Coordinates of C-alpha atoms and ligand atoms in Angstrom, one line a residue:
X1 CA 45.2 36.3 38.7
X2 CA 47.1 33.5 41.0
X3 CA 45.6 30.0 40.2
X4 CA 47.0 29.1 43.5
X5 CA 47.5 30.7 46.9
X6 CA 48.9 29.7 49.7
X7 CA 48.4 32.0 52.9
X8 CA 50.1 31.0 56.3
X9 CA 49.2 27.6 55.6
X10 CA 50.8 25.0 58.6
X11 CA 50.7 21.5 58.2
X12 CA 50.9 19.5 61.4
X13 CA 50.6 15.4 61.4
X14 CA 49.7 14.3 64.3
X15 CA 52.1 11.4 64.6
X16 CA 55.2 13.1 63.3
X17 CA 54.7 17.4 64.2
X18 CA 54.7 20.0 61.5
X19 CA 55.6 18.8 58.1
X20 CA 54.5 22.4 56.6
X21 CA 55.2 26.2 58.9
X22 CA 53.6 29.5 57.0
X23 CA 53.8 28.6 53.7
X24 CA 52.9 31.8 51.5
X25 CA 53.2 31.7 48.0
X26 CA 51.7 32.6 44.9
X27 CA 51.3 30.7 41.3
X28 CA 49.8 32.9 38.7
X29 CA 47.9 31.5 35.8
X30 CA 50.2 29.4 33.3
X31 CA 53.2 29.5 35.0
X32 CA 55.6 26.7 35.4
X33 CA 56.8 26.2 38.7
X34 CA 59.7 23.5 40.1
X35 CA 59.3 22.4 44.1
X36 CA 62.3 21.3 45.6
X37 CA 63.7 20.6 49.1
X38 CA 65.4 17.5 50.8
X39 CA 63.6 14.2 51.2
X40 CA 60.7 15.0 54.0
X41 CA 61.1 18.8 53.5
X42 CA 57.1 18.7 52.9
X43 CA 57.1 18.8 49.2
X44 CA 54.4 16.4 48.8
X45 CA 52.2 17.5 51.6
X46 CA 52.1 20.3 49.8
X47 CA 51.2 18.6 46.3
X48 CA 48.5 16.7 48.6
X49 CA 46.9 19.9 50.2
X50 CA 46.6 21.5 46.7
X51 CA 44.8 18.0 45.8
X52 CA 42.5 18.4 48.4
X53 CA 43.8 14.7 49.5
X54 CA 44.6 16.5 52.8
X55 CA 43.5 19.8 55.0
X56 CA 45.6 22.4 56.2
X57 CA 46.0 22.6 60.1
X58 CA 46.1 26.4 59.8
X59 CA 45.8 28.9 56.8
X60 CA 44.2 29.1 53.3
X61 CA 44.3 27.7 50.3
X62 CA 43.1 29.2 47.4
X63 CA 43.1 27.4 43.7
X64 CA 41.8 28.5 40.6
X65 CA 39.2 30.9 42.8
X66 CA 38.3 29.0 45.2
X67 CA 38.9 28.8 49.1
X68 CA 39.7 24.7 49.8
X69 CA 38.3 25.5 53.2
X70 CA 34.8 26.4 52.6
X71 CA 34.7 24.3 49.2
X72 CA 31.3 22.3 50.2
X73 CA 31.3 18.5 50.2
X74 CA 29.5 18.1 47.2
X75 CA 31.9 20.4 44.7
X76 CA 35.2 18.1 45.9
X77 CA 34.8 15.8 43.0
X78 CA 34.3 18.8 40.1
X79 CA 37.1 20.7 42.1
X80 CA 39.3 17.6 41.5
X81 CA 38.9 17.3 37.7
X82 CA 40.5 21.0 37.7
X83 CA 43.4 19.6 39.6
X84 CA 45.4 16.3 37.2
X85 CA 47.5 14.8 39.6
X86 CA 50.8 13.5 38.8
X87 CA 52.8 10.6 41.0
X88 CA 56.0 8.9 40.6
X89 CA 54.6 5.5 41.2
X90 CA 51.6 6.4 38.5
X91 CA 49.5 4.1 40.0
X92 CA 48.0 2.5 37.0
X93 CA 45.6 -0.2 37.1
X94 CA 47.7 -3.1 36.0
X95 CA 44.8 -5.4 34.1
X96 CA 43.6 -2.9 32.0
X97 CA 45.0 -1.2 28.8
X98 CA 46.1 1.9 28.0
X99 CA 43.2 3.3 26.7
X100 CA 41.2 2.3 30.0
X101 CA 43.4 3.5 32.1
X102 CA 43.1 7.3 31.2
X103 CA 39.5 6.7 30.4
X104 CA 39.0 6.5 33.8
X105 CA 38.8 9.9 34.7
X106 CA 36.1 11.0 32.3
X107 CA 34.2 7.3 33.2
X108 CA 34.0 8.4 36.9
X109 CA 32.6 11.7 35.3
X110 CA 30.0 10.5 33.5
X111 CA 31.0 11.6 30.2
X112 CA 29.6 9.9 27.1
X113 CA 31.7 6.8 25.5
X114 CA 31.6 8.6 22.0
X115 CA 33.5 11.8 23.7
X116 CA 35.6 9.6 25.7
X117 CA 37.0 7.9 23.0
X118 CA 38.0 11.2 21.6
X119 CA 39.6 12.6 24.5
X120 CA 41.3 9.9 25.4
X121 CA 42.9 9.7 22.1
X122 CA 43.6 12.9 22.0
X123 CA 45.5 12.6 25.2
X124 CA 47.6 9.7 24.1
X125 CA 48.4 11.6 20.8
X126 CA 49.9 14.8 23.1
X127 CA 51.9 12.3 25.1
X128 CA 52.9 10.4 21.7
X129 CA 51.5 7.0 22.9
X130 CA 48.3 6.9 20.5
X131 CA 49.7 3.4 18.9
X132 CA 49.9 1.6 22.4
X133 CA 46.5 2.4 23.5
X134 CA 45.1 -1.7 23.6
X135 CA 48.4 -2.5 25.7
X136 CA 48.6 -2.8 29.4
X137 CA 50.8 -1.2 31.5
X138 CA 53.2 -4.1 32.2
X139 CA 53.9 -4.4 28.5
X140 CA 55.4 -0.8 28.5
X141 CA 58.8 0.8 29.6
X142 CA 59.3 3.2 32.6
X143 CA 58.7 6.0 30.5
X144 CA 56.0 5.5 28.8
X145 CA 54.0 4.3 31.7
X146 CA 54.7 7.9 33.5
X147 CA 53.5 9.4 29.9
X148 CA 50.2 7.3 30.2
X149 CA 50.0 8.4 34.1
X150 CA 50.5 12.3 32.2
X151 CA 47.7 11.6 29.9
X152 CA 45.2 10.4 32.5
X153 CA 46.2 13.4 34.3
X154 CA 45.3 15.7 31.2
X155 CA 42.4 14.2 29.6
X156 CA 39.7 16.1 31.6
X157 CA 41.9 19.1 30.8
X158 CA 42.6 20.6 34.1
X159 CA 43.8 24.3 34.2
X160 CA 46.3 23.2 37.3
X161 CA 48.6 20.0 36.8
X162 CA 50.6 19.2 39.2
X163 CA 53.1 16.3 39.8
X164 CA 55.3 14.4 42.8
X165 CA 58.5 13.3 41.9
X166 CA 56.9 12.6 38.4
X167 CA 60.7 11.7 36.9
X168 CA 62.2 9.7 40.4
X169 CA 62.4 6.5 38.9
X170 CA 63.6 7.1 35.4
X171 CA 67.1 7.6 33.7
X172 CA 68.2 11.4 32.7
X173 CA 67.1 11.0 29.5
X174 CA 63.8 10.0 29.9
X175 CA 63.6 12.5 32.5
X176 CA 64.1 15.4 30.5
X177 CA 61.5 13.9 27.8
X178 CA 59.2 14.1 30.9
X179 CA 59.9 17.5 31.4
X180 CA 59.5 18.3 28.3
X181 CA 56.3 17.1 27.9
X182 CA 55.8 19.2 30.8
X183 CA 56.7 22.6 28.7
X184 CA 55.0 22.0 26.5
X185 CA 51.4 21.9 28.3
X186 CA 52.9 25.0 29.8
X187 CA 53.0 26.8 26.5
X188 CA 49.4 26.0 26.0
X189 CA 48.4 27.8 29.4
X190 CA 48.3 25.2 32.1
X191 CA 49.8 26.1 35.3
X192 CA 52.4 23.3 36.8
X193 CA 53.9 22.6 39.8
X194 CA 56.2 20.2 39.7
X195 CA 58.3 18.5 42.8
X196 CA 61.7 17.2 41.8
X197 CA 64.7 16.0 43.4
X198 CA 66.3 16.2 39.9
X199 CA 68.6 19.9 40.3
X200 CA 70.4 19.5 36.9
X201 CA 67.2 19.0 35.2
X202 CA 65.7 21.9 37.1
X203 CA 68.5 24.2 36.6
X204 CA 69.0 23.4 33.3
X205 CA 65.7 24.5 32.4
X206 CA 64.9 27.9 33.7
X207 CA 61.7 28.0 35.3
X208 CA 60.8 29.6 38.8
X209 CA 62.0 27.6 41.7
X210 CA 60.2 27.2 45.4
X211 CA 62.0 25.3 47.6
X212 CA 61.3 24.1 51.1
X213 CA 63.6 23.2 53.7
X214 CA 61.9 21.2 57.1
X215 CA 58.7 22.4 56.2
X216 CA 59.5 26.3 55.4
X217 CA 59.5 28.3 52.4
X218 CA 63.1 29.3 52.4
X219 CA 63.7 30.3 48.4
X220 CA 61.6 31.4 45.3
X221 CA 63.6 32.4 42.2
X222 CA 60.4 34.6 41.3
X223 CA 60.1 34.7 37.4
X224 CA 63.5 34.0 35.1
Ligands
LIG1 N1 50.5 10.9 56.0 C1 51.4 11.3 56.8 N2 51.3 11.0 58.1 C2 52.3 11.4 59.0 N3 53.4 12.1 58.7 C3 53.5 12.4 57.4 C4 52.6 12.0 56.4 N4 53.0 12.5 55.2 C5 54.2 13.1 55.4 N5 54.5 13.1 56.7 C6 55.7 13.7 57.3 O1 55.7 15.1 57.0 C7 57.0 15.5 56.6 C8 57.0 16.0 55.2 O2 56.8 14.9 54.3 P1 56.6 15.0 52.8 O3 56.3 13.7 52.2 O4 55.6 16.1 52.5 O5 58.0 15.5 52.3 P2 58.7 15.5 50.8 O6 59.5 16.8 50.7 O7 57.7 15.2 49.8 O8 59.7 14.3 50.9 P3 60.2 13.2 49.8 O9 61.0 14.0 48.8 O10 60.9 12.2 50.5 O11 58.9 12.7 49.1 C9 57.9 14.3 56.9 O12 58.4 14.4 58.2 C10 57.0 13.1 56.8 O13 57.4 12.1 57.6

């Protein structure tokens, strides 16, 4: 089954013309996927529209069986939780600790503080950052804020992760810990899509490839 569908979807900004132009594409279930393409190929518009941050102009959308056109109004919110969103700024809250930070998902959610507290360790365990939890972000390196940005992305347990640039401001090394962190949530069963500038890493690792090119789908390595 694909857990994401993209049929002649355009995306047109008003100020700037079309940043996406008949985007078709399939992800099935569990995959792993890279996104690449030159800075302003549409990469994150695409990452966005799978987010549900923005609409298509034109086209469909499906993810994980449902159509992000006729999703009603009220269901946005339980259709996020099924997406974990993954940026290269993380966008942590800077006063509050670890802990809080990826608790946050589950507090907008209404889940109960006992159950919290177990989910939220368990996310920090998976992303080997269980020790750190009463820190705050400032107090922690590059890497390991991106792995607490991964856990708060996890910790509702979405079937689709999906991440921008999640790697652009950390050395190779780091990266490929990153990445790896990545497989290894693949193995489980989650489907990734992941936008990278980072080719070596990409090639080095063998997963299927879309890449875009001024808005266009213009290569997909299909399955290794
Ligand atoms: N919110 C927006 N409003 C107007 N134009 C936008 C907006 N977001 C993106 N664009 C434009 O759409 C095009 C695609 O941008 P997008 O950010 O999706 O590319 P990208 O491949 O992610 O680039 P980068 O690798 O630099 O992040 C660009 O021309 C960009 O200027």
């Amino acid at each position: 089954m694909p857990l994401i569908r993209f049929e002649h979807v355009f995306k047109r900004y008003p100020e700037r013309g079309e940043a996406l132009g008949n985007v078709n594409f399939e992800i099935q279930a569990g995959e792993m996927v890279f996104l690449t393409g030159h800075s302003g190929a549409g990469k994150s518009t695409m990452l966005r529209l799978i987010g549900l941050i923005e609409r298509p102009t034109r086209g469909q959308i499906l993810v994980n069986g449902r159509n992000l056109a006729t999703l009603p109004r009220r269901q946005i919110p339980y259709y996020r939780r099924e997406v974990g969103m993954i940026f290269q700024d993380h966008r942590l809250l800077p006063d509050r600790s670890v802990f809080d930070n990826v608790a946050l998902p589950l507090v907008v959610a209404g889940v109960g503080q006992k159950e919290i507290g177990r989910r939220v360790r368990a996310a920090l365990d998976q992303v080997g950052l269980l020790s750190r939890e009463r820190a705050t972000p400032v107090a922690l390196s590059g890497g390991e804020q991106q792995r607490v940005g991964i856990a708060r992305a996890v910790v509702g347990r979405p079937p689709v992760l999906v991440a921008d640039e999640p790697t652009g401001n950390l050395d190779p090394d780091l990266s490929r810990e990153i990445f790896e962190l990545f497989e290894r949530f693949h193995y489980v069963g989650v489907t990734l899509l992941i936008a990278t500038h980072d080719l070596n890493l990409v090639q080095s690792m063998r997963h299927r490839t879309i890449t875009l090119d001024a808005g266009r789908l213009v290569n997909d390595t299909g399955d290794w």
